[in-house]
């Protein structure tokens, strides 16, 4: 039985800290909001997720890898539209100084209060036909409250009718302002406006500006892709839900360059391929879905877009975006840099700007989804066990080696096994405490196999292997352990 989902985030955060998956950043100083540190087990899980992504995406002939720098020429962010558009509307409460992202504010207000605020807004404009006209379209939409709140112009009057969720006062909000989410810093010793650079808010732009470098050096022809894993930074107004929305995070992005006429085919291909990746690594199928973006809500660069969403305990949330970005990015960089980024097609003898299908996943958000998905609480012989049922390839520790008792020649055999396995796998040696407790500790760390050396091992050189999920044990020869594990760790 899976754990009760309502308090699962608290349990996960506590387990993550206790077992060394994730710590709050700068914890001894009270923490830094929106930043987290990965501990000994967490760093293994995160590396395994990135490794699996890298293999799935780049161990094929039509995708090349790249590692671009985090700091880029500031013009990049003008060309990409980030300076202009990478903003969230935000309001402050003048009374208690709390700051809210407008869409988050909307989520914090219950339906009854929303209806009341809309009614009051209606009453306040009823005598002015120009205002009625101005608001009429918004009132017709499915969610008039959010539509009006998210429009800087229309929201002024509605904000007047809302109580601040923090201090409860009415009419205390400022008008909505645009807040750019990019972190700014300076390059070189002089802190003036000519020296401004940004911490990249996405890894994609490093790929676009290197499109021709990669294409010509790797002698690739369309269609082909460029993949990159790296840190990204966003000065999110509200961080929340553990690793879901943080200010520093990692992305795993792949940009696939294609002929414009092939865009539908490749968009569908990558949609299917990316969902399959999560499923192949054990994520529960019915907790995954596509969420196609309605035309009206498409980002400025996208022709069509879908999110792969996971059903978190707090609701469905995006873990990866797949976008048809058309020729927007390369055309913009041509315009701003003055350099041609056109591709010459040998067959048709045509020169054109390729279209791009983007797959953009969060490594840290995927970490959180894999972590939550793997977490189970089960009753075993009257006792509760918490277990992380990671796919063996994602599990931080692949095998624990446990001598049943710390004497009679068992440690010697166990240490031999440890030495042999350690050459290829992250393993853990544990000779302390009752065997049942040692199994439970490994269950909680997500270790898929425990090798136990017992009395019989002394006689016939066999060991038991206990499988984490079924808790079944089988007996195999010591010299068969490596091939057993190799087999289990195949995809
Ligand atoms: P959201 O709407 O949740 O802010 P987004 O649409 O801005 O996300 P993209 O720009 O498409 O996200 O980024 C691609 C991926 O990067 C997301 O699917 C997510 O996994 C990850 N990501 C984006 N922002 C964050 C963040 N603040 N913290 C952690 N991961 C993030």
Short mmCIF file of C-alpha atoms and ligand atoms in Angstrom, two decimals:
data_model
loop_
_atom_site.label_atom_id
_atom_site.label_comp_id
_atom_site.label_asym_id
_atom_site.label_seq_id
_atom_site.Cartn_x
_atom_site.Cartn_y
_atom_site.Cartn_z
CA UNK A 1 0.00 0.00 0.00
CA UNK A 2 1.40 3.38 -0.87
CA UNK A 3 1.72 5.96 1.90
CA UNK A 4 -1.08 8.39 2.69
CA UNK A 5 -0.44 11.18 0.20
CA UNK A 6 -1.59 14.09 2.32
CA UNK A 7 1.40 14.31 4.65
CA UNK A 8 3.81 12.72 2.25
CA UNK A 9 5.83 15.83 1.48
CA UNK A 10 6.63 16.28 5.20
CA UNK A 11 7.67 12.64 5.42
CA UNK A 12 9.80 12.89 2.31
CA UNK A 13 11.55 16.07 3.51
CA UNK A 14 12.26 14.46 6.86
CA UNK A 15 13.49 11.19 5.30
CA UNK A 16 15.58 13.15 2.82
CA UNK A 17 17.36 14.92 5.66
CA UNK A 18 17.68 11.95 8.01
CA UNK A 19 19.16 9.64 5.39
CA UNK A 20 21.30 12.22 3.62
CA UNK A 21 19.41 12.77 0.38
CA UNK A 22 18.74 16.50 0.62
CA UNK A 23 19.63 19.21 3.14
CA UNK A 24 18.52 22.79 3.35
CA UNK A 25 21.19 25.08 1.95
CA UNK A 26 23.26 26.92 4.61
CA UNK A 27 21.14 25.24 7.28
CA UNK A 28 23.30 26.35 10.24
CA UNK A 29 22.57 29.96 9.24
CA UNK A 30 18.84 29.37 9.10
CA UNK A 31 18.76 28.23 5.48
CA UNK A 32 18.55 30.06 2.17
CA UNK A 33 15.11 30.07 0.61
CA UNK A 34 14.77 28.10 -2.62
CA UNK A 35 18.20 26.45 -2.43
CA UNK A 36 18.96 22.86 -1.41
CA UNK A 37 22.06 20.69 -1.02
CA UNK A 38 22.28 17.07 -2.11
CA UNK A 39 23.80 14.76 0.51
CA UNK A 40 25.65 11.45 0.04
CA UNK A 41 22.61 9.43 -1.10
CA UNK A 42 20.98 12.34 -2.93
CA UNK A 43 23.99 13.09 -5.04
CA UNK A 44 24.08 9.47 -6.21
CA UNK A 45 20.40 9.50 -7.12
CA UNK A 46 20.73 12.82 -8.94
CA UNK A 47 23.82 11.63 -10.83
CA UNK A 48 22.04 8.42 -11.80
CA UNK A 49 19.04 10.35 -13.15
CA UNK A 50 21.34 12.59 -15.20
CA UNK A 51 23.40 9.60 -16.36
CA UNK A 52 20.28 7.74 -17.52
CA UNK A 53 19.06 10.84 -19.33
CA UNK A 54 22.46 11.32 -20.98
CA UNK A 55 22.59 7.73 -22.18
CA UNK A 56 18.98 7.72 -23.42
CA UNK A 57 19.40 11.03 -25.24
CA UNK A 58 22.97 11.01 -26.56
CA UNK A 59 23.94 7.37 -27.10
CA UNK A 60 22.52 7.62 -30.61
CA UNK A 61 24.04 8.89 -33.81
CA UNK A 62 21.81 11.93 -34.26
CA UNK A 63 22.45 13.71 -30.94
CA UNK A 64 25.64 15.43 -29.77
CA UNK A 65 26.51 16.65 -26.27
CA UNK A 66 27.52 20.12 -25.12
CA UNK A 67 28.52 21.87 -21.90
CA UNK A 68 28.19 25.63 -22.41
CA UNK A 69 29.17 28.23 -19.83
CA UNK A 70 26.61 29.59 -17.39
CA UNK A 71 27.54 33.22 -18.02
CA UNK A 72 26.83 34.33 -21.57
CA UNK A 73 26.96 37.55 -23.56
CA UNK A 74 24.09 39.77 -22.28
CA UNK A 75 22.77 40.20 -25.83
CA UNK A 76 21.82 36.50 -25.76
CA UNK A 77 19.08 37.30 -23.27
CA UNK A 78 17.81 40.23 -25.30
CA UNK A 79 17.62 38.04 -28.39
CA UNK A 80 15.90 35.20 -26.53
CA UNK A 81 13.23 37.53 -25.16
CA UNK A 82 14.18 36.94 -21.53
CA UNK A 83 15.02 40.58 -20.76
CA UNK A 84 11.61 41.61 -22.04
CA UNK A 85 9.39 38.64 -21.28
CA UNK A 86 10.86 36.49 -18.54
CA UNK A 87 8.77 38.17 -15.92
CA UNK A 88 6.08 37.25 -13.46
CA UNK A 89 3.43 39.77 -12.41
CA UNK A 90 3.72 40.38 -8.71
CA UNK A 91 1.97 42.44 -6.03
CA UNK A 92 2.99 43.63 -2.56
CA UNK A 93 0.78 44.12 0.45
CA UNK A 94 1.41 47.67 1.65
CA UNK A 95 0.34 46.72 5.16
CA UNK A 96 2.37 43.59 5.98
CA UNK A 97 4.92 43.81 3.13
CA UNK A 98 4.20 40.25 1.93
CA UNK A 99 4.95 39.74 -1.76
CA UNK A 100 2.84 37.46 -3.97
CA UNK A 101 3.10 36.17 -7.50
CA UNK A 102 -0.28 36.99 -8.98
CA UNK A 103 -1.14 33.41 -10.00
CA UNK A 104 -0.12 32.16 -6.55
CA UNK A 105 -2.30 34.81 -4.92
CA UNK A 106 -5.19 33.53 -7.00
CA UNK A 107 -4.57 29.96 -5.76
CA UNK A 108 -4.60 31.18 -2.15
CA UNK A 109 -8.10 32.62 -2.31
CA UNK A 110 -11.07 30.30 -1.95
CA UNK A 111 -13.91 30.10 -4.46
CA UNK A 112 -16.45 31.85 -2.23
CA UNK A 113 -14.21 34.86 -1.73
CA UNK A 114 -13.42 34.95 -5.44
CA UNK A 115 -17.11 35.05 -6.35
CA UNK A 116 -17.69 37.81 -3.82
CA UNK A 117 -14.75 39.89 -5.08
CA UNK A 118 -15.96 39.51 -8.69
CA UNK A 119 -19.45 40.58 -7.66
CA UNK A 120 -18.11 43.67 -5.95
CA UNK A 121 -16.01 44.46 -8.99
CA UNK A 122 -19.13 44.14 -11.19
CA UNK A 123 -21.08 46.48 -8.92
CA UNK A 124 -18.31 49.05 -8.94
CA UNK A 125 -18.20 49.28 -12.75
CA UNK A 126 -21.89 48.82 -13.54
CA UNK A 127 -22.58 52.52 -14.09
CA UNK A 128 -19.71 53.08 -16.48
CA UNK A 129 -20.37 51.50 -19.89
CA UNK A 130 -16.75 51.95 -21.00
CA UNK A 131 -15.57 49.89 -18.04
CA UNK A 132 -18.24 47.26 -18.60
CA UNK A 133 -17.01 46.87 -22.21
CA UNK A 134 -13.43 46.66 -21.07
CA UNK A 135 -14.14 43.81 -18.66
CA UNK A 136 -16.82 41.96 -20.64
CA UNK A 137 -14.49 39.48 -22.45
CA UNK A 138 -12.71 38.60 -19.23
CA UNK A 139 -16.02 37.92 -17.45
CA UNK A 140 -16.92 35.44 -20.22
CA UNK A 141 -13.84 33.26 -19.70
CA UNK A 142 -13.78 29.99 -17.80
CA UNK A 143 -11.83 31.51 -14.90
CA UNK A 144 -12.66 35.24 -14.86
CA UNK A 145 -10.91 35.79 -11.53
CA UNK A 146 -7.50 34.64 -12.80
CA UNK A 147 -7.99 36.23 -16.21
CA UNK A 148 -8.62 39.63 -14.66
CA UNK A 149 -5.91 39.25 -12.03
CA UNK A 150 -3.28 38.26 -14.58
CA UNK A 151 -3.97 41.32 -16.75
CA UNK A 152 -2.00 44.25 -15.30
CA UNK A 153 -4.54 46.75 -16.58
CA UNK A 154 -7.72 44.95 -15.50
CA UNK A 155 -6.37 43.74 -12.17
CA UNK A 156 -6.21 47.18 -10.51
CA UNK A 157 -9.87 47.21 -9.53
CA UNK A 158 -10.05 43.55 -8.58
CA UNK A 159 -7.02 43.83 -6.30
CA UNK A 160 -8.97 46.51 -4.49
CA UNK A 161 -11.62 43.91 -3.55
CA UNK A 162 -9.25 41.27 -2.19
CA UNK A 163 -8.03 40.70 1.35
CA UNK A 164 -4.34 39.97 1.82
CA UNK A 165 -4.05 36.23 2.69
CA UNK A 166 -1.27 37.03 5.15
CA UNK A 167 -2.56 39.98 7.24
CA UNK A 168 -6.24 39.86 6.24
CA UNK A 169 -6.49 43.56 5.32
CA UNK A 170 -8.48 44.74 2.32
CA UNK A 171 -7.40 47.17 -0.39
CA UNK A 172 -3.75 47.00 0.64
CA UNK A 173 -2.24 45.65 -2.57
CA UNK A 174 0.01 47.62 -4.88
CA UNK A 175 -0.77 47.44 -8.58
CA UNK A 176 0.74 44.41 -10.33
CA UNK A 177 4.32 44.93 -11.47
CA UNK A 178 6.51 42.88 -13.74
CA UNK A 179 9.34 41.16 -11.94
CA UNK A 180 12.20 39.76 -14.04
CA UNK A 181 13.27 36.35 -12.81
CA UNK A 182 16.87 36.51 -14.03
CA UNK A 183 19.64 36.92 -11.49
CA UNK A 184 21.90 39.82 -12.44
CA UNK A 185 25.56 40.16 -11.66
CA UNK A 186 28.60 42.02 -13.05
CA UNK A 187 31.49 40.76 -15.08
CA UNK A 188 34.89 42.29 -14.30
CA UNK A 189 35.75 44.83 -11.62
CA UNK A 190 33.43 47.69 -12.58
CA UNK A 191 29.84 47.41 -11.42
CA UNK A 192 28.13 49.52 -14.08
CA UNK A 193 25.40 48.83 -16.56
CA UNK A 194 27.87 47.84 -19.31
CA UNK A 195 29.15 45.02 -17.14
CA UNK A 196 25.79 43.40 -16.39
CA UNK A 197 25.56 39.67 -17.07
CA UNK A 198 22.91 37.16 -16.05
CA UNK A 199 23.02 33.73 -14.48
CA UNK A 200 21.36 31.67 -17.21
CA UNK A 201 17.68 30.96 -16.51
CA UNK A 202 17.74 27.99 -18.93
CA UNK A 203 20.45 25.97 -20.61
CA UNK A 204 18.85 26.12 -24.07
CA UNK A 205 20.44 29.37 -25.24
CA UNK A 206 23.94 27.91 -24.87
CA UNK A 207 22.87 25.30 -27.41
CA UNK A 208 21.36 27.73 -29.91
CA UNK A 209 24.42 29.98 -30.08
CA UNK A 210 26.58 26.89 -30.66
CA UNK A 211 24.33 25.36 -33.30
CA UNK A 212 26.74 25.88 -36.22
CA UNK A 213 29.86 25.07 -34.15
CA UNK A 214 28.43 21.68 -33.22
CA UNK A 215 26.90 20.98 -36.62
CA UNK A 216 30.10 21.63 -38.53
CA UNK A 217 32.57 20.11 -36.05
CA UNK A 218 30.51 16.93 -35.60
CA UNK A 219 29.61 16.92 -39.35
CA UNK A 220 25.94 16.45 -38.54
CA UNK A 221 23.12 16.78 -41.01
CA UNK A 222 19.51 17.63 -40.23
CA UNK A 223 17.72 16.22 -38.37
CA UNK A 224 20.05 16.19 -35.37
CA UNK A 225 20.03 17.32 -31.76
CA UNK A 226 22.28 18.88 -29.15
CA UNK A 227 21.90 17.83 -25.51
CA UNK A 228 23.10 19.56 -22.38
CA UNK A 229 22.77 19.14 -18.62
CA UNK A 230 23.51 22.08 -16.38
CA UNK A 231 22.53 24.52 -13.69
CA UNK A 232 19.93 27.19 -14.26
CA UNK A 233 18.88 30.03 -11.96
CA UNK A 234 15.55 31.79 -11.56
CA UNK A 235 14.76 34.35 -8.91
CA UNK A 236 11.35 32.78 -8.29
CA UNK A 237 9.05 35.03 -6.23
CA UNK A 238 7.55 32.13 -4.34
CA UNK A 239 9.57 28.97 -3.87
CA UNK A 240 7.54 26.05 -2.65
CA UNK A 241 7.06 22.34 -2.38
CA UNK A 242 10.58 21.26 -1.56
CA UNK A 243 12.56 20.74 -4.79
CA UNK A 244 9.65 21.56 -7.10
CA UNK A 245 10.28 25.28 -7.43
CA UNK A 246 13.76 26.37 -6.41
CA UNK A 247 15.96 29.31 -7.32
CA UNK A 248 18.91 27.17 -8.36
CA UNK A 249 18.22 23.92 -10.17
CA UNK A 250 19.48 21.67 -12.92
CA UNK A 251 18.02 21.15 -16.34
CA UNK A 252 18.43 18.36 -18.88
CA UNK A 253 17.65 19.89 -22.25
CA UNK A 254 17.84 18.67 -25.81
CA UNK A 255 17.21 20.82 -28.86
CA UNK A 256 16.43 18.90 -32.05
CA UNK A 257 17.10 20.80 -35.30
CA UNK A 258 14.85 19.86 -38.19
CA UNK A 259 13.49 20.88 -41.57
CA UNK A 260 10.39 23.05 -40.97
CA UNK A 261 8.14 20.67 -42.91
CA UNK A 262 8.97 17.81 -40.51
CA UNK A 263 7.93 19.61 -37.33
CA UNK A 264 4.75 17.66 -36.58
CA UNK A 265 6.47 14.30 -36.99
CA UNK A 266 9.37 15.13 -34.66
CA UNK A 267 7.17 16.85 -32.09
CA UNK A 268 5.09 13.67 -31.78
CA UNK A 269 8.21 11.50 -31.74
CA UNK A 270 9.82 13.40 -28.86
CA UNK A 271 6.57 13.60 -26.90
CA UNK A 272 6.34 9.81 -26.92
CA UNK A 273 10.03 9.23 -26.37
CA UNK A 274 10.27 11.46 -23.31
CA UNK A 275 7.23 9.99 -21.57
CA UNK A 276 8.67 6.55 -22.19
CA UNK A 277 11.92 7.55 -20.46
CA UNK A 278 10.14 8.23 -17.18
CA UNK A 279 8.17 4.99 -17.46
CA UNK A 280 11.21 2.90 -18.32
CA UNK A 281 12.86 4.11 -15.14
CA UNK A 282 9.91 2.87 -13.13
CA UNK A 283 7.72 5.94 -12.70
CA UNK A 284 4.07 4.91 -12.21
CA UNK A 285 2.31 5.17 -15.58
CA UNK A 286 -1.03 6.47 -14.32
CA UNK A 287 0.70 9.28 -12.43
CA UNK A 288 2.05 10.67 -15.68
CA UNK A 289 0.12 12.63 -18.26
CA UNK A 290 0.49 15.19 -21.01
CA UNK A 291 -0.87 18.65 -20.54
CA UNK A 292 -1.13 20.41 -23.90
CA UNK A 293 -0.84 24.17 -23.67
CA UNK A 294 -3.92 25.98 -24.94
CA UNK A 295 -3.10 28.25 -27.89
CA UNK A 296 -3.74 31.39 -25.83
CA UNK A 297 -1.24 30.44 -23.14
CA UNK A 298 1.65 29.49 -25.43
CA UNK A 299 5.03 31.06 -24.64
CA UNK A 300 6.17 33.74 -27.08
CA UNK A 301 8.52 31.31 -28.88
CA UNK A 302 6.24 28.28 -29.21
CA UNK A 303 3.94 27.02 -31.95
CA UNK A 304 2.73 24.04 -29.94
CA UNK A 305 3.75 22.86 -26.49
CA UNK A 306 2.97 20.15 -24.01
CA UNK A 307 4.09 19.44 -20.47
CA UNK A 308 4.75 16.01 -19.10
CA UNK A 309 3.12 16.21 -15.69
CA UNK A 310 3.47 14.03 -12.62
CA UNK A 311 0.77 13.73 -10.00
CA UNK A 312 2.52 15.11 -6.91
CA UNK A 313 0.77 14.93 -3.52
CA UNK A 314 -0.14 18.63 -4.01
CA UNK A 315 -1.55 18.03 -7.51
CA UNK A 316 -0.34 17.65 -11.09
CA UNK A 317 2.89 19.51 -11.84
CA UNK A 318 5.15 19.88 -14.85
CA UNK A 319 8.35 17.87 -14.85
CA UNK A 320 9.28 18.38 -18.51
CA UNK A 321 8.25 20.69 -21.33
CA UNK A 322 8.23 19.73 -25.02
CA UNK A 323 7.98 22.64 -27.42
CA UNK A 324 7.95 23.32 -31.10
CA UNK A 325 10.03 26.52 -31.01
CA UNK A 326 9.95 26.96 -34.81
CA UNK A 327 12.81 29.07 -36.20
CA UNK A 328 12.27 31.69 -33.49
CA UNK A 329 15.50 31.23 -31.54
CA UNK A 330 17.97 30.91 -34.39
CA UNK A 331 16.32 33.79 -36.29
CA UNK A 332 16.53 36.00 -33.21
CA UNK A 333 20.21 35.19 -32.71
CA UNK A 334 20.85 35.94 -36.39
CA UNK A 335 19.18 39.28 -35.95
CA UNK A 336 20.96 40.28 -32.75
CA UNK A 337 24.42 38.91 -33.60
CA UNK A 338 24.44 39.79 -37.28
CA UNK A 339 25.80 36.28 -38.02
CA UNK A 340 24.08 33.79 -40.27
CA UNK A 341 22.84 30.66 -38.53
CA UNK A 342 21.39 29.17 -41.68
CA UNK A 343 21.86 25.56 -42.59
CA UNK A 344 22.80 24.52 -46.10
CA UNK A 345 21.00 21.41 -47.25
CA UNK A 346 23.24 19.45 -49.65
CA UNK A 347 20.38 17.59 -51.26
CA UNK A 348 17.95 20.40 -52.01
CA UNK A 349 20.74 23.04 -52.28
CA UNK A 350 18.59 25.25 -50.06
CA UNK A 351 19.73 27.49 -47.23
CA UNK A 352 17.30 27.95 -44.36
CA UNK A 353 16.92 28.47 -40.61
CA UNK A 354 16.01 25.10 -39.05
CA UNK A 355 13.03 24.57 -36.78
CA UNK A 356 13.66 23.31 -33.25
CA UNK A 357 11.81 20.76 -31.17
CA UNK A 358 12.86 21.18 -27.56
CA UNK A 359 12.68 18.67 -24.72
CA UNK A 360 13.36 20.46 -21.44
CA UNK A 361 13.35 18.46 -18.21
CA UNK A 362 14.29 19.50 -14.71
CA UNK A 363 16.83 17.16 -13.15
CA UNK A 364 15.92 18.30 -9.65
CA UNK A 365 12.19 18.22 -10.34
CA UNK A 366 12.56 14.73 -11.82
CA UNK A 367 14.52 13.81 -8.67
CA UNK A 368 11.55 14.88 -6.58
CA UNK A 369 9.08 12.96 -8.76
CA UNK A 370 11.19 9.77 -8.72
CA UNK A 371 11.65 10.14 -4.95
CA UNK A 372 7.96 10.58 -4.19
CA UNK A 373 6.91 7.90 -6.64
CA UNK A 374 9.28 5.40 -5.04
CA UNK A 375 8.14 6.07 -1.45
CA UNK A 376 5.96 3.39 0.15
CA UNK A 377 4.94 2.53 3.67
CA UNK A 378 4.09 -1.12 4.13
CA UNK A 379 3.17 -3.38 6.97
CA UNK A 380 5.45 -6.38 7.25
CA UNK A 381 4.80 -8.96 9.98
CA UNK A 382 3.04 -6.38 12.14
CA UNK A 383 5.70 -3.72 11.68
CA UNK A 384 5.76 -0.74 9.36
CA UNK A 385 8.57 -0.40 6.92
CA UNK A 386 9.26 2.66 4.76
CA UNK A 387 10.85 1.76 1.51
CA UNK A 388 12.09 3.62 -1.54
CA UNK A 389 11.36 1.40 -4.52
CA UNK A 390 13.76 3.05 -6.94
CA UNK A 391 14.49 1.40 -10.25
CA UNK A 392 17.79 -0.44 -9.63
CA UNK A 393 19.56 1.83 -12.11
CA UNK A 394 18.52 4.92 -10.16
CA UNK A 395 19.14 3.50 -6.68
CA UNK A 396 21.98 5.36 -4.91
CA UNK A 397 23.44 2.15 -3.47
CA UNK A 398 23.15 -0.93 -5.64
CA UNK A 399 23.92 -3.58 -3.03
CA UNK A 400 24.53 -3.89 0.69
CA UNK A 401 26.86 -6.64 1.92
CA UNK A 402 25.89 -7.96 5.31
CA UNK A 403 27.72 -10.63 7.32
CA UNK A 404 25.04 -12.25 9.51
CA UNK A 405 27.33 -12.10 12.55
CA UNK A 406 30.64 -10.37 13.00
CA UNK A 407 32.66 -13.56 13.62
CA UNK A 408 33.25 -17.17 12.52
CA UNK A 409 34.89 -16.17 9.23
CA UNK A 410 31.76 -14.40 7.88
CA UNK A 411 33.32 -10.89 7.81
CA UNK A 412 36.25 -12.22 5.76
CA UNK A 413 33.98 -13.65 3.05
CA UNK A 414 31.80 -10.51 3.12
CA UNK A 415 34.83 -8.24 2.73
CA UNK A 416 36.05 -10.24 -0.26
CA UNK A 417 32.63 -9.80 -1.89
CA UNK A 418 32.66 -6.09 -1.05
CA UNK A 419 36.11 -5.64 -2.62
CA UNK A 420 35.01 -7.38 -5.80
CA UNK A 421 31.70 -5.48 -6.18
CA UNK A 422 33.12 -2.10 -5.27
CA UNK A 423 35.11 -2.07 -8.49
CA UNK A 424 31.89 -1.60 -10.47
CA UNK A 425 29.14 -0.51 -8.11
CA UNK A 426 28.36 1.83 -5.26
CA UNK A 427 27.98 -0.70 -2.44
CA UNK A 428 27.61 -0.50 1.31
CA UNK A 429 29.10 -2.78 3.96
CA UNK A 430 27.17 -3.09 7.19
CA UNK A 431 27.96 -5.44 10.06
CA UNK A 432 26.15 -3.60 12.86
CA UNK A 433 22.88 -4.58 14.54
CA UNK A 434 20.23 -7.23 13.97
CA UNK A 435 19.87 -8.37 10.37
CA UNK A 436 16.22 -7.29 10.20
CA UNK A 437 17.13 -3.74 11.17
CA UNK A 438 19.93 -3.69 8.64
CA UNK A 439 17.46 -4.72 5.92
CA UNK A 440 15.08 -1.92 6.99
CA UNK A 441 17.87 0.67 6.79
CA UNK A 442 18.63 -0.43 3.25
CA UNK A 443 14.92 -0.41 2.33
CA UNK A 444 14.76 3.19 3.44
CA UNK A 445 17.81 4.09 1.35
CA UNK A 446 16.29 2.35 -1.67
CA UNK A 447 19.01 -0.32 -1.99
CA UNK A 448 17.56 -2.96 -4.32
CA UNK A 449 19.66 -5.96 -3.18
CA UNK A 450 21.18 -7.16 0.07
CA UNK A 451 23.82 -9.89 -0.01
CA UNK A 452 23.97 -11.80 3.27
CA UNK A 453 26.82 -14.05 4.30
CA UNK A 454 25.59 -16.70 6.77
CA UNK A 455 26.60 -20.05 8.27
CA UNK A 456 25.89 -21.90 5.05
CA UNK A 457 28.22 -19.53 3.18
CA UNK A 458 31.11 -20.95 5.22
CA UNK A 459 30.32 -24.44 4.01
CA UNK A 460 29.33 -24.08 0.36
CA UNK A 461 30.41 -20.57 -0.72
CA UNK A 462 26.87 -19.40 -1.38
CA UNK A 463 25.08 -16.27 -0.14
CA UNK A 464 21.49 -15.11 0.02
CA UNK A 465 20.33 -12.20 -2.08
CA UNK A 466 17.31 -10.38 -0.72
CA UNK A 467 15.26 -8.38 -3.15
CA UNK A 468 13.99 -5.10 -1.68
CA UNK A 469 10.42 -4.95 -3.05
CA UNK A 470 9.34 -8.59 -2.75
CA UNK A 471 11.66 -9.22 0.24
CA UNK A 472 12.23 -12.66 -1.27
CA UNK A 473 15.56 -14.32 -0.77
CA UNK A 474 17.39 -16.62 -3.12
CA UNK A 475 20.65 -18.42 -2.66
CA UNK A 476 23.39 -18.12 -5.23
CA UNK A 477 27.12 -18.91 -5.41
CA UNK A 478 29.49 -16.13 -4.37
CA UNK A 479 31.09 -16.06 -7.81
CA UNK A 480 27.67 -15.56 -9.43
CA UNK A 481 26.89 -12.27 -7.60
CA UNK A 482 28.43 -9.94 -10.20
CA UNK A 483 26.62 -11.47 -13.13
CA UNK A 484 23.35 -11.54 -11.14
CA UNK A 485 23.68 -7.80 -10.52
CA UNK A 486 24.77 -7.02 -14.07
CA UNK A 487 21.66 -8.73 -15.31
CA UNK A 488 19.36 -6.91 -12.89
CA UNK A 489 20.85 -3.51 -13.68
CA UNK A 490 20.17 -3.80 -17.41
CA UNK A 491 17.32 -1.68 -18.72
P1 LIG B 1 6.93 26.42 -14.28
O1 LIG B 1 5.72 26.78 -15.10
O2 LIG B 1 6.71 25.29 -13.31
O3 LIG B 1 7.63 27.60 -13.68
P2 LIG B 1 8.34 26.52 -16.70
O4 LIG B 1 7.27 26.25 -17.69
O5 LIG B 1 8.84 27.89 -16.49
O6 LIG B 1 7.99 25.84 -15.30
P3 LIG B 1 10.44 25.58 -18.33
O7 LIG B 1 10.98 26.92 -18.56
O8 LIG B 1 9.73 24.88 -19.44
O9 LIG B 1 9.56 25.57 -17.02
O10 LIG B 1 11.62 24.67 -17.77
C1 LIG B 1 11.76 23.32 -18.10
C2 LIG B 1 11.86 22.45 -16.87
O11 LIG B 1 12.79 22.99 -15.93
C3 LIG B 1 10.56 22.34 -16.10
O12 LIG B 1 9.75 21.33 -16.65
C4 LIG B 1 11.03 21.97 -14.72
O13 LIG B 1 11.27 20.58 -14.63
C5 LIG B 1 12.36 22.69 -14.61
N1 LIG B 1 12.20 23.92 -13.83
C6 LIG B 1 11.79 25.12 -14.27
N2 LIG B 1 11.76 26.02 -13.27
C7 LIG B 1 12.17 25.37 -12.16
C8 LIG B 1 12.38 25.75 -10.80
N3 LIG B 1 12.16 26.99 -10.40
N4 LIG B 1 12.79 24.81 -9.93
C9 LIG B 1 13.03 23.54 -10.33
N5 LIG B 1 12.87 23.13 -11.59
C10 LIG B 1 12.45 24.02 -12.51
#
